[in-house]
Coordinates of C-alpha atoms and ligand atoms in Angstrom, one line a residue:
X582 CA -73.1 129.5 61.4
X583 CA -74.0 128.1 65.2
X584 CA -71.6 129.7 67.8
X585 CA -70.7 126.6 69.2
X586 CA -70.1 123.5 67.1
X587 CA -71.6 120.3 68.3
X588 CA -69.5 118.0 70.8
X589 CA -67.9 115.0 68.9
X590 CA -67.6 111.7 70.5
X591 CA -64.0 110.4 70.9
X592 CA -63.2 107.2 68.5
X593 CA -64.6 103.8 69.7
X594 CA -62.0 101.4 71.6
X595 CA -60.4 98.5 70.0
X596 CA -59.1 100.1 66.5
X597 CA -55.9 98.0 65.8
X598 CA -54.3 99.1 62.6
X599 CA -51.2 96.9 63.6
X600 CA -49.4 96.1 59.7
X601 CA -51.0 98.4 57.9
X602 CA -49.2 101.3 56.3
X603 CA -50.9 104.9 55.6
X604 CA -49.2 108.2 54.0
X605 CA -50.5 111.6 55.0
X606 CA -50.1 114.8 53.3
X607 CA -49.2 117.9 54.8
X608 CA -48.0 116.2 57.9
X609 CA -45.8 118.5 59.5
X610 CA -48.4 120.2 61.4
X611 CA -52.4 120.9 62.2
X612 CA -54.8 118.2 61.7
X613 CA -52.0 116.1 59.8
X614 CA -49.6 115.9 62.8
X615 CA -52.4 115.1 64.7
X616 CA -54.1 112.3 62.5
X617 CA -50.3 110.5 62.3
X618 CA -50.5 110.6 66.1
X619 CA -53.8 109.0 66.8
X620 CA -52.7 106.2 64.0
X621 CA -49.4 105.5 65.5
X622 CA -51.5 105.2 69.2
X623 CA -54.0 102.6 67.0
X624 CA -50.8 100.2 66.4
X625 CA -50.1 101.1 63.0
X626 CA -47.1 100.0 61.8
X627 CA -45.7 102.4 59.4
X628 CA -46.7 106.1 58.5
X629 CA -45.1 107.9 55.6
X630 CA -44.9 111.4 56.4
X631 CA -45.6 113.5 53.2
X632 CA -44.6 117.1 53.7
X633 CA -43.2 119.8 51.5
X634 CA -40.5 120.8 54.2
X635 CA -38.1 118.0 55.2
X636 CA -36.8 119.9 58.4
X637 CA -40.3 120.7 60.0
X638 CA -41.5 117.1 59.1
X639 CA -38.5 115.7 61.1
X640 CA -39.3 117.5 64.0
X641 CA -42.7 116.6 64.1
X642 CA -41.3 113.0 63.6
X643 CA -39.2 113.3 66.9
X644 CA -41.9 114.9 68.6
X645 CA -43.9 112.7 67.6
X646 CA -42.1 109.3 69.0
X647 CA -41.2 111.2 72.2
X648 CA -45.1 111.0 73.0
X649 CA -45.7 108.9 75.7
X650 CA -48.3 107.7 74.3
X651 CA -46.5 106.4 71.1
X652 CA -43.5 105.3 73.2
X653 CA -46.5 103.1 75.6
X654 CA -48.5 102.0 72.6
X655 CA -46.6 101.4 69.5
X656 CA -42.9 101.9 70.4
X657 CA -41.6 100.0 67.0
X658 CA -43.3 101.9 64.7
X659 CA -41.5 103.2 61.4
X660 CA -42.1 106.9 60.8
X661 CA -40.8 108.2 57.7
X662 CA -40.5 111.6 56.7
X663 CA -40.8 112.0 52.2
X664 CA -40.8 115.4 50.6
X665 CA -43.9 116.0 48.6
X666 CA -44.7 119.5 47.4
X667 CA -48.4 119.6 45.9
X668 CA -47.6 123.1 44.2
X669 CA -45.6 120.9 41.8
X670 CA -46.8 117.8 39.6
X671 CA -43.0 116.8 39.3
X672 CA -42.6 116.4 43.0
X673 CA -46.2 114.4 43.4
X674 CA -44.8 112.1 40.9
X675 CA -41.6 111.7 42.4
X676 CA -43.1 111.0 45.9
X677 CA -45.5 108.9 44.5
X678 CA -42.4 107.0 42.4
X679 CA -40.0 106.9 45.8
X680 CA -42.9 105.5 47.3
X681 CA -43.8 102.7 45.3
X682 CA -40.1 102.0 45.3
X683 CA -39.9 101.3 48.7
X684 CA -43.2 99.8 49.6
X685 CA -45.2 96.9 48.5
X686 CA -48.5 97.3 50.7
X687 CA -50.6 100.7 51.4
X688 CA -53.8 100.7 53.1
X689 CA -54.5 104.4 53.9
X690 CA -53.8 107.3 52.2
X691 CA -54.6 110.6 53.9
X692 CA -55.4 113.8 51.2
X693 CA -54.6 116.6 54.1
X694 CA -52.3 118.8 52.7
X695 CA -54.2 122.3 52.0
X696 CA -54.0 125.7 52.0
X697 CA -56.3 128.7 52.6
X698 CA -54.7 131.8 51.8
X699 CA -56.1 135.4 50.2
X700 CA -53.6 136.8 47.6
X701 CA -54.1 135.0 44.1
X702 CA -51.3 133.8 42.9
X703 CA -50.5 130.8 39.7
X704 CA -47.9 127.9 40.4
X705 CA -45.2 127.3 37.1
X706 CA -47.9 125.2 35.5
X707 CA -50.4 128.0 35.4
X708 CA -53.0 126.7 37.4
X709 CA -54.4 128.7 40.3
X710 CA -52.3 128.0 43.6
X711 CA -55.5 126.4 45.5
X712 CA -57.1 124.7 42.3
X713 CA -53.0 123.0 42.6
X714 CA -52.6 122.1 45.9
X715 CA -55.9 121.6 47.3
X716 CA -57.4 119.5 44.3
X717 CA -55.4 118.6 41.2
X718 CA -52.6 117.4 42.7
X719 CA -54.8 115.0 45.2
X720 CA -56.1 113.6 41.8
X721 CA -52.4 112.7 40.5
X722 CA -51.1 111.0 44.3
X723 CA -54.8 109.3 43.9
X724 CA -53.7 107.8 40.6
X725 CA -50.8 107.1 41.2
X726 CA -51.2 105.0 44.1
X727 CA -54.8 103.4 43.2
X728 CA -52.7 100.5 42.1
X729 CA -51.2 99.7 44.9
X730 CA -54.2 100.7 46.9
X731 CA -56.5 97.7 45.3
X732 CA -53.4 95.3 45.0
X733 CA -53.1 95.9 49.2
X734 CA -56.8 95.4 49.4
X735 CA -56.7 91.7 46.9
X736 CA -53.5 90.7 49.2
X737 CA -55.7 91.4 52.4
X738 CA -59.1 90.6 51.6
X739 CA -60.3 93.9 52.8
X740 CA -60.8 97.4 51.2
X741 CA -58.3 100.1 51.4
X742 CA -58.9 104.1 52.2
X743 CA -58.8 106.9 50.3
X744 CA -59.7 110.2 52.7
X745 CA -59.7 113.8 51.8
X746 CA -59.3 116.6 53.9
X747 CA -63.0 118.3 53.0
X748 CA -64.7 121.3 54.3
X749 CA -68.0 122.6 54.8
X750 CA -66.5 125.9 53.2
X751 CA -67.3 124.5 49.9
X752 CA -70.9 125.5 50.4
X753 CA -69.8 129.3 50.0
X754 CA -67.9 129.0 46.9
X755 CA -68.5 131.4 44.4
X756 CA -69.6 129.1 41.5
X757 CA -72.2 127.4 44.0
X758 CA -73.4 130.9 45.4
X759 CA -73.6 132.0 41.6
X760 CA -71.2 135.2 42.1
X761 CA -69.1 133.6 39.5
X762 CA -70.9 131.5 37.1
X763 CA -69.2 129.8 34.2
X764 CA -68.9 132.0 31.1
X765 CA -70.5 130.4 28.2
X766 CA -67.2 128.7 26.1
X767 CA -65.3 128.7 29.4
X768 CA -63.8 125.4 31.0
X769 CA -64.0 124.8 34.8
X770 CA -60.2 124.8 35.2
X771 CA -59.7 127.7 33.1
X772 CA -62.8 129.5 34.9
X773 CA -60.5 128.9 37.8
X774 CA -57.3 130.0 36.1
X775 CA -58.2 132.9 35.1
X776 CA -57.8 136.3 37.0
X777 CA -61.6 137.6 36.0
X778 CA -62.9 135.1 38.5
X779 CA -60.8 135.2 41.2
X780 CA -62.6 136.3 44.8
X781 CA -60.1 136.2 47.4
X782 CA -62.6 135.1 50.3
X783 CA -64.2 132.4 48.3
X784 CA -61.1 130.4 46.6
X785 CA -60.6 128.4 49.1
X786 CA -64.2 127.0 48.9
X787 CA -63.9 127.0 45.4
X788 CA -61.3 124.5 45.5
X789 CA -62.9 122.4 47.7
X790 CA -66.0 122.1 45.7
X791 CA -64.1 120.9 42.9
X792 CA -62.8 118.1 45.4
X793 CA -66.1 117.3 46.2
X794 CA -67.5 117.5 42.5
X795 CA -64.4 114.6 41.7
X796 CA -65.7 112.3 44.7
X797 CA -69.3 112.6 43.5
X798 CA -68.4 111.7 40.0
X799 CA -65.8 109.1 41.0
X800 CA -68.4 107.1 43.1
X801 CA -70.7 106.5 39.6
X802 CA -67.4 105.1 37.8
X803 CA -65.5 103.3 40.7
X804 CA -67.6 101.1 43.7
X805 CA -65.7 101.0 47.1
X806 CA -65.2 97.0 46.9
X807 CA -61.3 97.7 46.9
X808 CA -60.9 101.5 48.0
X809 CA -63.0 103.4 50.2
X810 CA -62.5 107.0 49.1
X811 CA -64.2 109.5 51.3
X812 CA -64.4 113.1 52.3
X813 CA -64.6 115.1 55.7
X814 CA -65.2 118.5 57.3
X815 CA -63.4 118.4 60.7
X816 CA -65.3 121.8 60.9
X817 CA -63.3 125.1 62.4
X818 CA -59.6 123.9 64.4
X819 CA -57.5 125.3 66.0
X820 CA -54.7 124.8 63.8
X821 CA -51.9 127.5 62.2
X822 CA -53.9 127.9 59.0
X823 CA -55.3 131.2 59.4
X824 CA -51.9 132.7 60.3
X825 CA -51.0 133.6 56.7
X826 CA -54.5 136.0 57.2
X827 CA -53.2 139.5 57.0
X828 CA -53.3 140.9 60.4
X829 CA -56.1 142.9 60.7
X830 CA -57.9 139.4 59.7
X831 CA -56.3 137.6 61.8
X832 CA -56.9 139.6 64.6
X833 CA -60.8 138.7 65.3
X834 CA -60.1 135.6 63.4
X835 CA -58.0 134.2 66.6
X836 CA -60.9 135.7 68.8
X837 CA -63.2 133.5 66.8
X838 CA -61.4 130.3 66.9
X839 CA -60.5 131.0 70.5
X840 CA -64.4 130.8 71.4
X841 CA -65.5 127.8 69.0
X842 CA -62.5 126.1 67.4
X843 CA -62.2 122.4 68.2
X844 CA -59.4 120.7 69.0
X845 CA -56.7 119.0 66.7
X846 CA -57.8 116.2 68.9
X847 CA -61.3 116.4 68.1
X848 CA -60.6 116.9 64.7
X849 CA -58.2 114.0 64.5
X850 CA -60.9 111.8 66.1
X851 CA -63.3 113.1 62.9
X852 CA -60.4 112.2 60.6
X853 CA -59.8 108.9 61.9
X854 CA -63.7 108.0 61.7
X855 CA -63.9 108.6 58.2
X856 CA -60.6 106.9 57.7
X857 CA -60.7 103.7 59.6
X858 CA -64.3 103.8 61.0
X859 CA -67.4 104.2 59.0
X860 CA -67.7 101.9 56.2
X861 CA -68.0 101.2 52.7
X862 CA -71.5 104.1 53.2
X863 CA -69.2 106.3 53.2
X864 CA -67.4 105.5 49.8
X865 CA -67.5 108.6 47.5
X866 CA -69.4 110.7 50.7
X867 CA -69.0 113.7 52.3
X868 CA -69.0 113.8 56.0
X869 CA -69.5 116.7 58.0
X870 CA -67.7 115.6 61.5
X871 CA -69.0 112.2 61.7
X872 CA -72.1 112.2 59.6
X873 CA -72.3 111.5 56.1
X874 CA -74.8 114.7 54.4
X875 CA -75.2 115.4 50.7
X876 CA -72.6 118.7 50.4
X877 CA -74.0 121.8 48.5
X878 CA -77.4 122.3 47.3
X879 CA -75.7 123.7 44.0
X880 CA -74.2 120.2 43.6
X881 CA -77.7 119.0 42.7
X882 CA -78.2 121.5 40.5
X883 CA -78.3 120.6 36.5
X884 CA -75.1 123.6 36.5
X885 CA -73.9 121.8 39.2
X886 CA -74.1 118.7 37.3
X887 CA -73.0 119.9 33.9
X888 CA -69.7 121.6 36.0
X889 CA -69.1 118.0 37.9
X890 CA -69.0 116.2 34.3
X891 CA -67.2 119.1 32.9
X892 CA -64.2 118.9 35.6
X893 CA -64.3 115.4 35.3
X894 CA -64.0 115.3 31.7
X895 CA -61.2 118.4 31.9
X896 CA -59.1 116.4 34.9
X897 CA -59.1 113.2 32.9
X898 CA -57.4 115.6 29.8
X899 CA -55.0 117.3 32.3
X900 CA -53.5 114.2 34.1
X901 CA -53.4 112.2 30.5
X902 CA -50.6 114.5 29.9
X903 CA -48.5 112.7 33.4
X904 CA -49.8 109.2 33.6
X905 CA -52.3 106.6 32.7
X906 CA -55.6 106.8 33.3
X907 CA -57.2 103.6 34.4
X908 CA -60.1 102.3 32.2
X909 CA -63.1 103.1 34.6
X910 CA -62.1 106.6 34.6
X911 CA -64.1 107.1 31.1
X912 CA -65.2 111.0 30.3
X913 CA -68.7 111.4 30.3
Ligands
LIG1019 N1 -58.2 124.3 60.4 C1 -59.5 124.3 60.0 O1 -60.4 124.9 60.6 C2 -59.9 123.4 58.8 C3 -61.3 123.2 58.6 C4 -61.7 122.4 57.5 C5 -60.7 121.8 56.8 N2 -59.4 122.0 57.0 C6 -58.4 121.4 56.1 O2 -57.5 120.6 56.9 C7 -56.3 120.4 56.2 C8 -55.1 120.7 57.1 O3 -55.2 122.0 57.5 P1 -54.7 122.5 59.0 O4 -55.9 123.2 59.5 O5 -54.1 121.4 59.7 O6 -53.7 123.7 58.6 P2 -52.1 123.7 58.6 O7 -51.7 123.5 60.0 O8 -51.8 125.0 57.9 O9 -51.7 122.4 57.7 C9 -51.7 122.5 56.3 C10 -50.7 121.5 55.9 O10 -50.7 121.4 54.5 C11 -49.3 121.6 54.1 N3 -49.2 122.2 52.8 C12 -49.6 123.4 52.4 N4 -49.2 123.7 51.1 C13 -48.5 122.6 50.7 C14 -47.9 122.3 49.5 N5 -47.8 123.1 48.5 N6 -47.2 121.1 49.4 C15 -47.2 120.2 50.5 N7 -47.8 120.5 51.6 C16 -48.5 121.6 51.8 C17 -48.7 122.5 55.1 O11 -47.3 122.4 55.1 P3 -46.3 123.5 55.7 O12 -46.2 123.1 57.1 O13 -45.1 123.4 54.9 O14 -47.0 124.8 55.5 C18 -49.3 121.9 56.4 O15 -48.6 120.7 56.8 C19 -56.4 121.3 55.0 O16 -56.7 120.6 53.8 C20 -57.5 122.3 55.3 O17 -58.1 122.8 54.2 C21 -59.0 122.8 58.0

């Protein structure tokens, strides 16, 4: 890992986003705050603010519209605060249900939400908290919303957005590094479940493979004629993530992100690239800031191909169970 990461250009001039609506997860903070911000200054009209609590995603909506920048450049905008708790498929659904309640058009929907933390712990369903929040869940909102996402994109004439939240960490997960294979028998999700393969330092890239893994599959079944769905690596911000760290980790952890973290700015200007800017290249891509690269060598791999089909094949049986699964989405 360089010392320094690489400067990043600031977005081009002239992105008007003026009518469009986006949602982004885990707005209440970090890069999430920061991407609602540099839409709201690009015109947008209305930004749904998806965040699991209500009170600190009020207050970044007042902060928010007391910017002068959003006061200058979009002082009409409609910023609305929705609970949405990814821990929980019943809350995804009823976010996703208040949503489509109240809104006929969506062009951008923002998978941000994430966490990174190092105790293992299993939300009511039984999955693993990061294999939750960090992945499955983005595949139910994504389902969910897909039909609006390609009506929005017939009405307008132009494609939609899908963007994850990605990071380079995925390289370092245990299943790609081998630390952990797959025993023979063993699903991926119940791999992931179960306690025997947990490594604190590496779940976090684990579940961001997997996130990866579903983009890479998707992009075989689904072209990005209607929705662009992409992923990016914002690389290391200065955000609160690390704070959950235990202290003696979060100690030289602040030291390190104090010498080469990047801005939310920065990172909200690699969010908004893959987001608004790069085009339908990017559909089912990773991009590390602004370039589009290939992801982990393991991906390639024919166990890194047989665990991409097997997750596909096991998500498609896991979200049968909570709603339907569009035709495309056949198991291989
Ligand atoms: N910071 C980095 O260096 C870095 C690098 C690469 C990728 N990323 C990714 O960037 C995204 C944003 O992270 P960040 O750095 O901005 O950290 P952050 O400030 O901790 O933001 C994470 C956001 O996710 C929300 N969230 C966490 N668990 C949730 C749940 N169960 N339900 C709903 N929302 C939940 C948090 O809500 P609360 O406010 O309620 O906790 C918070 O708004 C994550 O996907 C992360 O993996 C970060």
């Amino acid at each position: 890992m360089p010392i320094l990461q690489a400067s990043v250009t600031p977005l081009p001039g002239g992105i008007c986003l003026r009518g469009q609506t986006a949602i982004v997860t885990g707005a209440s903070n970090g890069i999430g705050t920061e991407i609602v911000l540099q839409l709201l200054e690009r015109e947008i009209s209305t930004v749904i603010l998806a965040v699991r609590n209500v009170a600190r995603g009020e207050a970044a909506r007042t902060a928010l519209l007391a910017r002068p920048s959003v006061k200058k450049a979009n002082p009409k905008a409609v910023l609305k605060v929705m609970e949405l708790e990814v821990e929980d498929y019943a809350s995804v659904q009823r976010f996703t249900k208040a949503f489509l309640a109240e809104h006929s058009e969506l062009h951008l929907l923002m998978l941000n939400a994430g966490i990174g933390v190092l105790k293992r712990d299993l939300v009511s369903n039984g999955h693993e908290k990061h294999i939750q929040v960090n992945y499955l869940s983005n595949v139910l909102i994504t389902l969910e919303l897909l039909p609006l996402l390609n009506a929005t994109a017939d009405k307008t004439g132009k494609p939609t957005r899908i963007t994850w939240t990605g990071s380079r960490m995925h390289n370092v997960s245990a299943l790609a590094k081998g630390k952990v294979p797959l025993k023979p028998g063993e699903s991926v999700l119940g791999h992931f479940d179960s306690e025997d393969s947990y490594v604190a330092f590496a779940r976090y890239a684990d579940s961001k493979l997997l996130c990866l893994l579903f983009l890479f599959e998707l992009r075989k079944h689904l072209n990005g004629d209607k929705v662009i769905q992409n992923s990016y690596c914002p690389g290391m911000v200065n955000t609160g993530m690390s704070d959950v760290l235990p202290i003696y980790l979060r100690l030289p952890m602040n030291l390190v992100k104090a010498i080469r973290a990047r801005s939310v700015e920065v990172a909200g200007w690699i969010a908004l690239n893959a987001a608004v800017v790069v085009g339908p290249e990017s559909h089912g891509q990773f991009l590390e800031d602004k370039n589009i690269v290939e992801g982990s060598p393991f991906i390639k791999t024919a166990e890194g191909q047989k665990v991409q089909k097997m997750l596909w094949n096991e998500t498609i049986d896991e979200l049968s169970k909570l709603t339907t699964i569009p035709g495309w989405m056949k198991k291989v």
